[in-house]
GROMACS .gro file of C-alpha atoms in nm:
model
  376
    1MET     CA    1  -0.635   5.801  -0.821
    2LYS     CA    2  -0.263   5.794  -0.902
    3THR     CA    3  -0.186   5.701  -0.540
    4PHE     CA    4  -0.434   5.416  -0.557
    5LEU     CA    5  -0.285   5.285  -0.883
    6LYS     CA    6   0.065   5.298  -0.736
    7LEU     CA    7  -0.053   5.109  -0.429
    8LEU     CA    8  -0.229   4.852  -0.647
    9LYS     CA    9   0.084   4.808  -0.860
   10ARG     CA   10   0.303   4.758  -0.553
   11THR     CA   11   0.054   4.510  -0.409
   12LEU     CA   12   0.045   4.311  -0.733
   13ILE     CA   13   0.427   4.309  -0.755
   14ALA     CA   14   0.447   4.191  -0.393
   15LEU     CA   15   0.191   3.915  -0.456
   16LEU     CA   16   0.374   3.805  -0.772
   17GLY     CA   17   0.703   3.799  -0.582
   18ALA     CA   18   0.548   3.593  -0.302
   19MET     CA   19   0.402   3.349  -0.556
   20LEU     CA   20   0.739   3.309  -0.727
   21ILE     CA   21   0.910   3.246  -0.393
   22LEU     CA   22   0.642   2.990  -0.301
   23ILE     CA   23   0.677   2.814  -0.638
   24PHE     CA   24   1.056   2.802  -0.596
   25MET     CA   25   1.022   2.663  -0.242
   26VAL     CA   26   0.780   2.392  -0.361
   27TRP     CA   27   1.009   2.307  -0.654
   28PHE     CA   28   1.311   2.289  -0.423
   29TYR     CA   29   1.128   2.075  -0.165
   30MET     CA   30   0.991   1.839  -0.431
   31GLY     CA   31   1.350   1.774  -0.534
   32LYS     CA   32   1.419   1.595  -0.206
   33PRO     CA   33   1.497   1.223  -0.242
   34GLN     CA   34   1.185   1.103  -0.054
   35PHE     CA   35   0.976   1.203  -0.356
   36GLY     CA   36   1.161   0.944  -0.565
   37ALA     CA   37   1.206   0.977  -0.939
   38LEU     CA   38   1.010   0.949  -1.262
   39PRO     CA   39   1.110   0.686  -1.520
   40GLU     CA   40   1.334   0.819  -1.793
   41GLY     CA   41   1.563   0.694  -2.068
   42GLU     CA   42   1.562   0.318  -2.117
   43ARG     CA   43   1.318   0.266  -1.828
   44LEU     CA   44   1.069   0.511  -1.980
   45GLU     CA   45   1.094   0.336  -2.316
   46GLN     CA   46   1.010   0.008  -2.143
   47VAL     CA   47   0.711   0.174  -1.974
   48LYS     CA   48   0.583   0.303  -2.307
   49LYS     CA   49   0.587  -0.050  -2.453
   50SER     CA   50   0.325  -0.165  -2.200
   51ILE     CA   51  -0.025  -0.206  -2.342
   52HIS     CA   52  -0.150  -0.059  -2.014
   53TYR     CA   53   0.034   0.273  -2.067
   54LYS     CA   54  -0.180   0.502  -2.282
   55ASN     CA   55  -0.169   0.877  -2.349
   56GLY     CA   56   0.114   0.939  -2.107
   57LYS     CA   57   0.002   0.733  -1.806
   58PHE     CA   58  -0.084   0.384  -1.686
   59ARG     CA   59  -0.454   0.295  -1.703
   60ASN     CA   60  -0.678   0.051  -1.518
   61LEU     CA   61  -0.835  -0.239  -1.705
   62GLU     CA   62  -1.177  -0.084  -1.645
   63GLU     CA   63  -1.195   0.293  -1.694
   64LYS     CA   64  -1.414   0.456  -1.428
   65PRO     CA   65  -1.397   0.782  -1.233
   66THR     CA   66  -1.214   0.791  -0.900
   67ILE     CA   67  -1.493   0.991  -0.734
   68THR     CA   68  -1.824   0.802  -0.702
   69GLU     CA   69  -2.130   0.948  -0.874
   70GLY     CA   70  -2.315   1.176  -0.633
   71TYR     CA   71  -1.994   1.291  -0.462
   72SER     CA   72  -1.741   1.558  -0.556
   73MET     CA   73  -1.377   1.629  -0.474
   74LEU     CA   74  -1.463   1.979  -0.349
   75GLY     CA   75  -1.739   1.837  -0.130
   76GLU     CA   76  -1.502   1.582   0.023
   77ILE     CA   77  -1.238   1.849   0.091
   78TRP     CA   78  -1.499   2.079   0.245
   79GLY     CA   79  -1.634   1.797   0.459
   80SER     CA   80  -1.287   1.711   0.590
   81LEU     CA   81  -1.239   2.075   0.693
   82THR     CA   82  -1.580   2.136   0.852
   83LYS     CA   83  -1.710   1.803   0.986
   84GLU     CA   84  -1.619   1.608   1.297
   85TYR     CA   85  -1.535   1.241   1.244
   86PRO     CA   86  -1.524   1.049   1.574
   87HIS     CA   87  -1.266   0.793   1.680
   88THR     CA   88  -1.057   0.803   1.362
   89GLU     CA   89  -0.752   0.703   1.565
   90PRO     CA   90  -0.710   0.522   1.897
   91GLU     CA   91  -0.630   0.706   2.216
   92ASP     CA   92  -0.473   0.400   2.377
   93ILE     CA   93  -0.148   0.230   2.286
   94LEU     CA   94  -0.225  -0.061   2.054
   95PRO     CA   95  -0.127  -0.408   2.181
   96SER     CA   96   0.145  -0.590   1.988
   97VAL     CA   97   0.387  -0.884   1.993
   98LYS     CA   98   0.757  -0.844   1.908
   99THR     CA   99   0.846  -1.160   1.717
  100ASN     CA  100   1.216  -1.214   1.652
  101LEU     CA  101   1.213  -1.249   1.274
  102LYS     CA  102   1.578  -1.345   1.255
  103SER     CA  103   1.529  -1.660   1.463
  104ILE     CA  104   1.230  -1.810   1.277
  105PRO     CA  105   1.321  -2.161   1.156
  106ALA     CA  106   1.356  -2.185   0.778
  107ASP     CA  107   1.097  -2.464   0.757
  108GLU     CA  108   0.815  -2.250   0.908
  109ASN     CA  109   0.558  -2.098   0.672
  110ILE     CA  110   0.450  -1.777   0.846
  111ILE     CA  111   0.325  -1.421   0.805
  112VAL     CA  112   0.407  -1.143   1.050
  113TRP     CA  113   0.197  -0.830   0.995
  114PHE     CA  114   0.345  -0.491   1.093
  115GLY     CA  115   0.028  -0.280   1.070
  116HIS     CA  116  -0.126  -0.118   0.761
  117SER     CA  117  -0.008  -0.319   0.457
  118SER     CA  118   0.345  -0.412   0.565
  119PHE     CA  119   0.416  -0.777   0.634
  120PHE     CA  120   0.692  -1.038   0.639
  121LEU     CA  121   0.623  -1.367   0.463
  122GLN     CA  122   0.831  -1.681   0.481
  123LEU     CA  123   0.742  -1.968   0.246
  124ASP     CA  124   0.955  -2.274   0.180
  125GLY     CA  125   1.251  -2.094   0.335
  126VAL     CA  126   1.216  -1.790   0.102
  127LYS     CA  127   1.198  -1.458   0.292
  128ILE     CA  128   0.965  -1.198   0.139
  129LEU     CA  129   0.896  -0.847   0.267
  130VAL     CA  130   0.588  -0.662   0.138
  131ASP     CA  131   0.527  -0.284   0.126
  132PRO     CA  132   0.751  -0.210   0.428
  133VAL     CA  133   0.696   0.121   0.611
  134PHE     CA  134   0.897   0.155   0.935
  135SER     CA  135   0.951   0.532   0.957
  136GLY     CA  136   0.637   0.598   1.164
  137LYS     CA  137   0.476   0.815   0.897
  138ALA     CA  138   0.282   0.788   0.573
  139SER     CA  139   0.367   1.128   0.429
  140PRO     CA  140   0.677   1.313   0.304
  141LEU     CA  141   0.570   1.623   0.498
  142PRO     CA  142   0.691   1.677   0.858
  143TRP     CA  143   0.334   1.740   0.982
  144GLY     CA  144   0.184   1.454   0.779
  145VAL     CA  145   0.012   1.130   0.879
  146LYS     CA  146   0.177   0.961   1.180
  147ALA     CA  147   0.153   0.601   1.300
  148TYR     CA  148  -0.072   0.517   1.597
  149LYS     CA  149   0.090   0.469   1.935
  150GLY     CA  150   0.213   0.111   1.965
  151SER     CA  151   0.176   0.033   1.595
  152ASP     CA  152   0.534   0.113   1.495
  153ILE     CA  153   0.735  -0.135   1.703
  154TYR     CA  154   0.954  -0.270   1.419
  155THR     CA  155   1.249  -0.103   1.249
  156ALA     CA  156   1.462  -0.196   0.949
  157ASP     CA  157   1.720  -0.335   1.195
  158ASP     CA  158   1.468  -0.602   1.303
  159ILE     CA  159   1.439  -0.739   0.949
  160PRO     CA  160   1.652  -1.037   0.842
  161GLU     CA  161   1.820  -1.072   0.502
  162ILE     CA  162   1.539  -1.054   0.244
  163ASP     CA  163   1.521  -1.257  -0.076
  164TYR     CA  164   1.240  -1.054  -0.236
  165MET     CA  165   1.087  -0.720  -0.143
  166LEU     CA  166   0.749  -0.675  -0.313
  167LEU     CA  167   0.600  -0.333  -0.385
  168SER     CA  168   0.231  -0.306  -0.473
  169HIS     CA  169   0.250   0.063  -0.570
  170ASP     CA  170   0.447   0.378  -0.495
  171HIS     CA  171   0.212   0.574  -0.264
  172TYR     CA  172   0.380   0.692   0.057
  173ASP     CA  173   0.192   0.453   0.285
  174HIS     CA  174   0.340   0.160   0.087
  175LEU     CA  175   0.678   0.288  -0.033
  176ASP     CA  176   0.874   0.464   0.240
  177TYR     CA  177   1.202   0.638   0.155
  178GLU     CA  178   1.373   0.593   0.492
  179THR     CA  179   1.274   0.227   0.513
  180ALA     CA  180   1.377   0.148   0.155
  181LYS     CA  181   1.716   0.315   0.204
  182ALA     CA  182   1.782   0.125   0.526
  183LEU     CA  183   1.685  -0.211   0.373
  184GLN     CA  184   1.892  -0.182   0.055
  185PRO     CA  185   2.201  -0.365   0.189
  186LYS     CA  186   1.996  -0.664   0.310
  187THR     CA  187   1.760  -0.699   0.009
  188LYS     CA  188   1.851  -0.935  -0.274
  189TYR     CA  189   1.574  -0.831  -0.517
  190VAL     CA  190   1.287  -0.583  -0.537
  191VAL     CA  191   0.984  -0.676  -0.748
  192CYS     CA  192   0.777  -0.372  -0.848
  193GLY     CA  193   0.560  -0.238  -1.126
  194LEU     CA  194   0.703  -0.090  -1.445
  195GLY     CA  195   0.848   0.255  -1.377
  196ALA     CA  196   0.874   0.218  -0.998
  197GLY     CA  197   1.235   0.106  -1.024
  198ALA     CA  198   1.328   0.472  -1.079
  199HIS     CA  199   1.260   0.539  -0.709
  200TYR     CA  200   1.479   0.253  -0.593
  201GLN     CA  201   1.761   0.341  -0.831
  202ARG     CA  202   1.766   0.699  -0.703
  203TRP     CA  203   1.787   0.561  -0.350
  204GLY     CA  204   2.096   0.351  -0.413
  205TYR     CA  205   1.962   0.017  -0.536
  206THR     CA  206   2.156  -0.140  -0.822
  207LYS     CA  207   1.997  -0.233  -1.153
  208GLN     CA  208   2.061  -0.597  -1.065
  209GLN     CA  209   1.844  -0.564  -0.753
  210ILE     CA  210   1.541  -0.422  -0.935
  211ILE     CA  211   1.289  -0.640  -1.119
  212GLU     CA  212   1.013  -0.434  -1.287
  213LYS     CA  213   0.705  -0.615  -1.413
  214ASP     CA  214   0.383  -0.557  -1.603
  215TRP     CA  215   0.056  -0.732  -1.520
  216ASP     CA  216   0.033  -1.102  -1.612
  217GLU     CA  217   0.406  -1.164  -1.576
  218LYS     CA  218   0.609  -1.373  -1.332
  219VAL     CA  219   0.936  -1.410  -1.144
  220GLN     CA  220   1.078  -1.760  -1.113
  221VAL     CA  221   1.223  -1.786  -0.762
  222LYS     CA  222   1.328  -2.151  -0.779
  223SER     CA  223   1.185  -2.486  -0.885
  224GLY     CA  224   0.815  -2.494  -0.789
  225PHE     CA  225   0.824  -2.137  -0.652
  226THR     CA  226   0.690  -1.848  -0.863
  227ILE     CA  227   0.576  -1.491  -0.795
  228PHE     CA  228   0.306  -1.380  -1.041
  229THR     CA  229   0.233  -1.008  -1.092
  230GLU     CA  230  -0.140  -0.949  -1.131
  231SER     CA  231  -0.363  -0.646  -1.187
  232THR     CA  232  -0.551  -0.429  -0.942
  233HIS     CA  233  -0.771  -0.118  -0.982
  234HIS     CA  234  -0.585   0.176  -0.833
  235ASP     CA  235  -0.327   0.439  -0.932
  236GLY     CA  236   0.020   0.559  -0.835
  237GLY     CA  237   0.232   0.869  -0.790
  238ARG     CA  238   0.447   1.061  -0.543
  239GLY     CA  239   0.437   1.410  -0.695
  240PHE     CA  240   0.237   1.621  -0.935
  241LYS     CA  241   0.255   1.364  -1.216
  242SER     CA  242   0.046   1.056  -1.138
  243SER     CA  243   0.029   0.702  -1.273
  244GLN     CA  244   0.386   0.688  -1.407
  245SER     CA  245   0.455   0.356  -1.236
  246LEU     CA  246   0.229   0.052  -1.241
  247TRP     CA  247   0.030  -0.079  -0.942
  248LEU     CA  248   0.028  -0.454  -0.877
  249SER     CA  249  -0.121  -0.741  -0.684
  250PHE     CA  250   0.075  -1.064  -0.634
  251PHE     CA  251   0.005  -1.436  -0.642
  252ILE     CA  252   0.284  -1.630  -0.471
  253GLN     CA  253   0.307  -2.002  -0.539
  254SER     CA  254   0.547  -2.214  -0.336
  255PRO     CA  255   0.574  -2.595  -0.351
  256ASP     CA  256   0.316  -2.643  -0.074
  257MET     CA  257   0.139  -2.308  -0.015
  258THR     CA  258  -0.017  -2.021  -0.215
  259VAL     CA  259  -0.068  -1.659  -0.104
  260TYR     CA  260  -0.248  -1.379  -0.288
  261TYR     CA  261  -0.185  -1.015  -0.189
  262SER     CA  262  -0.440  -0.771  -0.330
  263GLY     CA  263  -0.244  -0.448  -0.295
  264ASP     CA  264  -0.471  -0.143  -0.297
  265GLY     CA  265  -0.765  -0.125  -0.533
  266GLY     CA  266  -1.141  -0.105  -0.566
  267TYR     CA  267  -1.366  -0.399  -0.640
  268SER     CA  268  -1.387  -0.521  -1.000
  269GLY     CA  269  -1.437  -0.839  -1.199
  270ARG     CA  270  -1.066  -0.922  -1.177
  271PHE     CA  271  -1.105  -1.149  -0.874
  272LYS     CA  272  -1.303  -1.412  -1.065
  273LYS     CA  273  -1.042  -1.402  -1.343
  274ILE     CA  274  -0.756  -1.437  -1.094
  275ALA     CA  275  -0.936  -1.736  -0.938
  276GLU     CA  276  -0.965  -1.896  -1.283
  277LYS     CA  277  -0.595  -1.840  -1.343
  278HIS     CA  278  -0.491  -1.947  -0.990
  279PRO     CA  279  -0.763  -2.188  -0.870
  280ALA     CA  280  -0.605  -2.286  -0.535
  281ILE     CA  281  -0.549  -1.988  -0.300
  282ASP     CA  282  -0.462  -2.083   0.055
  283TRP     CA  283  -0.431  -1.730   0.193
  284ALA     CA  284  -0.570  -1.400   0.067
  285VAL     CA  285  -0.406  -1.092   0.219
  286MET     CA  286  -0.659  -0.823   0.133
  287GLU     CA  287  -0.681  -0.447   0.162
  288CYS     CA  288  -0.955  -0.366   0.417
  289GLY     CA  289  -0.940  -0.014   0.553
  290GLN     CA  290  -0.899   0.356   0.461
  291TYR     CA  291  -1.211   0.339   0.247
  292ASN     CA  292  -1.490   0.582   0.168
  293LYS     CA  293  -1.797   0.554  -0.055
  294ALA     CA  294  -1.674   0.870  -0.227
  295TRP     CA  295  -1.364   0.689  -0.362
  296GLN     CA  296  -1.504   0.336  -0.363
  297SER     CA  297  -1.363   0.274  -0.711
  298VAL     CA  298  -1.004   0.265  -0.579
  299HIS     CA  299  -1.051   0.126  -0.224
  300GLU     CA  300  -1.285  -0.161  -0.140
  301LEU     CA  301  -1.552  -0.139   0.127
  302PRO     CA  302  -1.553  -0.432   0.376
  303GLU     CA  303  -1.857  -0.587   0.204
  304GLU     CA  304  -1.662  -0.589  -0.122
  305VAL     CA  305  -1.359  -0.743   0.051
  306ALA     CA  306  -1.573  -1.033   0.175
  307LEU     CA  307  -1.723  -1.077  -0.172
  308ALA     CA  308  -1.380  -1.066  -0.339
  309VAL     CA  309  -1.242  -1.335  -0.106
  310THR     CA  310  -1.532  -1.566  -0.186
  311GLU     CA  311  -1.478  -1.504  -0.559
  312LEU     CA  312  -1.110  -1.583  -0.516
  313LYS     CA  313  -1.219  -1.905  -0.340
  314ALA     CA  314  -0.948  -1.845  -0.081
  315LYS     CA  315  -0.938  -2.067   0.226
  316ASN     CA  316  -0.814  -1.796   0.465
  317LEU     CA  317  -0.835  -1.417   0.483
  318LEU     CA  318  -0.586  -1.181   0.647
  319PRO     CA  319  -0.722  -0.822   0.625
  320VAL     CA  320  -0.463  -0.542   0.609
  321HIS     CA  321  -0.446  -0.165   0.535
  322HIS     CA  322  -0.576  -0.074   0.881
  323SER     CA  323  -0.468  -0.007   1.242
  324LYS     CA  324  -0.164   0.213   1.178
  325PHE     CA  325  -0.247   0.527   0.977
  326THR     CA  326  -0.562   0.738   0.947
  327LEU     CA  327  -0.614   0.800   0.576
  328ALA     CA  328  -0.996   0.798   0.576
  329LYS     CA  329  -1.273   0.924   0.804
  330HIS     CA  330  -1.416   0.597   0.935
  331PRO     CA  331  -1.347   0.491   1.299
  332TRP     CA  332  -1.002   0.330   1.314
  333ASN     CA  333  -1.141  -0.008   1.431
  334GLU     CA  334  -1.439  -0.017   1.193
  335PRO     CA  335  -1.261  -0.230   0.924
  336LEU     CA  336  -1.195  -0.507   1.180
  337GLU     CA  337  -1.547  -0.485   1.324
  338ARG     CA  338  -1.716  -0.500   0.985
  339ILE     CA  339  -1.502  -0.772   0.827
  340SER     CA  340  -1.537  -0.985   1.142
  341ALA     CA  341  -1.917  -0.962   1.126
  342LEU     CA  342  -1.928  -1.019   0.749
  343SER     CA  343  -1.697  -1.322   0.766
  344GLN     CA  344  -1.910  -1.521   1.010
  345THR     CA  345  -2.123  -1.665   0.729
  346LYS     CA  346  -1.850  -1.694   0.465
  347PRO     CA  347  -1.667  -2.013   0.361
  348TYR     CA  348  -1.321  -1.875   0.438
  349ARG     CA  349  -1.145  -1.853   0.778
  350LEU     CA  350  -1.063  -1.506   0.912
  351ALA     CA  351  -0.727  -1.428   1.079
  352THR     CA  352  -0.697  -1.110   1.287
  353PRO     CA  353  -0.348  -1.112   1.441
  354MET     CA  354  -0.203  -0.838   1.654
  355ILE     CA  355   0.083  -0.640   1.504
  356GLY     CA  356   0.391  -0.861   1.522
  357GLU     CA  357   0.201  -1.180   1.603
  358LYS     CA  358   0.313  -1.486   1.407
  359VAL     CA  359   0.046  -1.627   1.174
  360LYS     CA  360   0.117  -1.998   1.119
  361LEU     CA  361   0.007  -2.058   0.762
  362ASN     CA  362  -0.010  -2.436   0.791
  363ASP     CA  363  -0.203  -2.437   1.120
  364ASN     CA  364  -0.578  -2.404   1.057
  365THR     CA  365  -0.650  -2.441   1.429
  366GLN     CA  366  -0.466  -2.124   1.532
  367GLN     CA  367  -0.694  -1.886   1.725
  368PHE     CA  368  -0.684  -1.506   1.710
  369LYS     CA  369  -0.814  -1.262   1.970
  370GLN     CA  370  -1.036  -0.966   1.887
  371TRP     CA  371  -0.756  -0.751   2.024
  372TRP     CA  372  -0.914  -0.420   1.915
  373LYS     CA  373  -1.208  -0.457   2.153
  374ASN     CA  374  -1.221  -0.215   2.448
  375ILE     CA  375  -0.942   0.004   2.308
  376LYS     CA  376  -1.030   0.370   2.341
   0.00000   0.00000   0.00000
């Protein structure tokens, strides 16, 4: 009996030691710069003044559970470990076009999409870069989510001088450490949600470069050109503490063109309200991909995307958040298939460019191929 107790004691001490070592390793790794920083000091005080920050975290306008009724987090984790999900990423190299962004004439109004939610927007000569991720990954872990073959053809070196970098939220597939670091010298301003400036400041951005906004605020770019920060239904976080920086959508109004970018977020009544506030939307750039009925509250299904665009009364739709990273279990090309079918009877025009293809915002006759067809 004494021998057994001694063995049990040694085993428990060994397990405790291993746990302490593991905790220290996690703590040390989480201190790496790619995890960013939490707001503190003056920035934290500004966060706390927001009416959307309650009980220690930012909240959505409509409180509802992340996991849909009838599903469970444990069930989703178990399913991801035990079930086979076909065709979640392409076998083939995705087709693309390498547009020279530095040679685009200043009088062209264009969008160039880089896959997932990253895109370059030029309006009235103003250069805007949205949610750039050029590192080829959507995770801080070495074995994490990697970009599809052919989807990662742009680097920070390909990007011209940027007037405004817009950040919808601080998840890794939208805010990339390596990309943000590389773009700092060529970025005039970053517009992000309250609290998110802590990441950029840790990564070498000056206070003068960082513009942090709440919902229902704006940035005056120049006469007749305004960037409005609007709500979405999502969350944020890069570590163990979530929702410490605010998630945004954007309405961009130039003298002759308007663009709405949804950011990430589930369907809610906000689209009708945004349409009332901004009644003339030329282009809606909408999240459409990496969805699941189990977390439908924070990521729209394609049917909800089509409904939201009609409620926004947008003239054109550019679907994003697909064709670069697998973050859900649907087939990689399903978002494009479903939104193409759904859009046939809708009043808006659908644009489905290849990665890198120039979308001419003033040309409503521009044609787009269904480039994802016949890709294995």
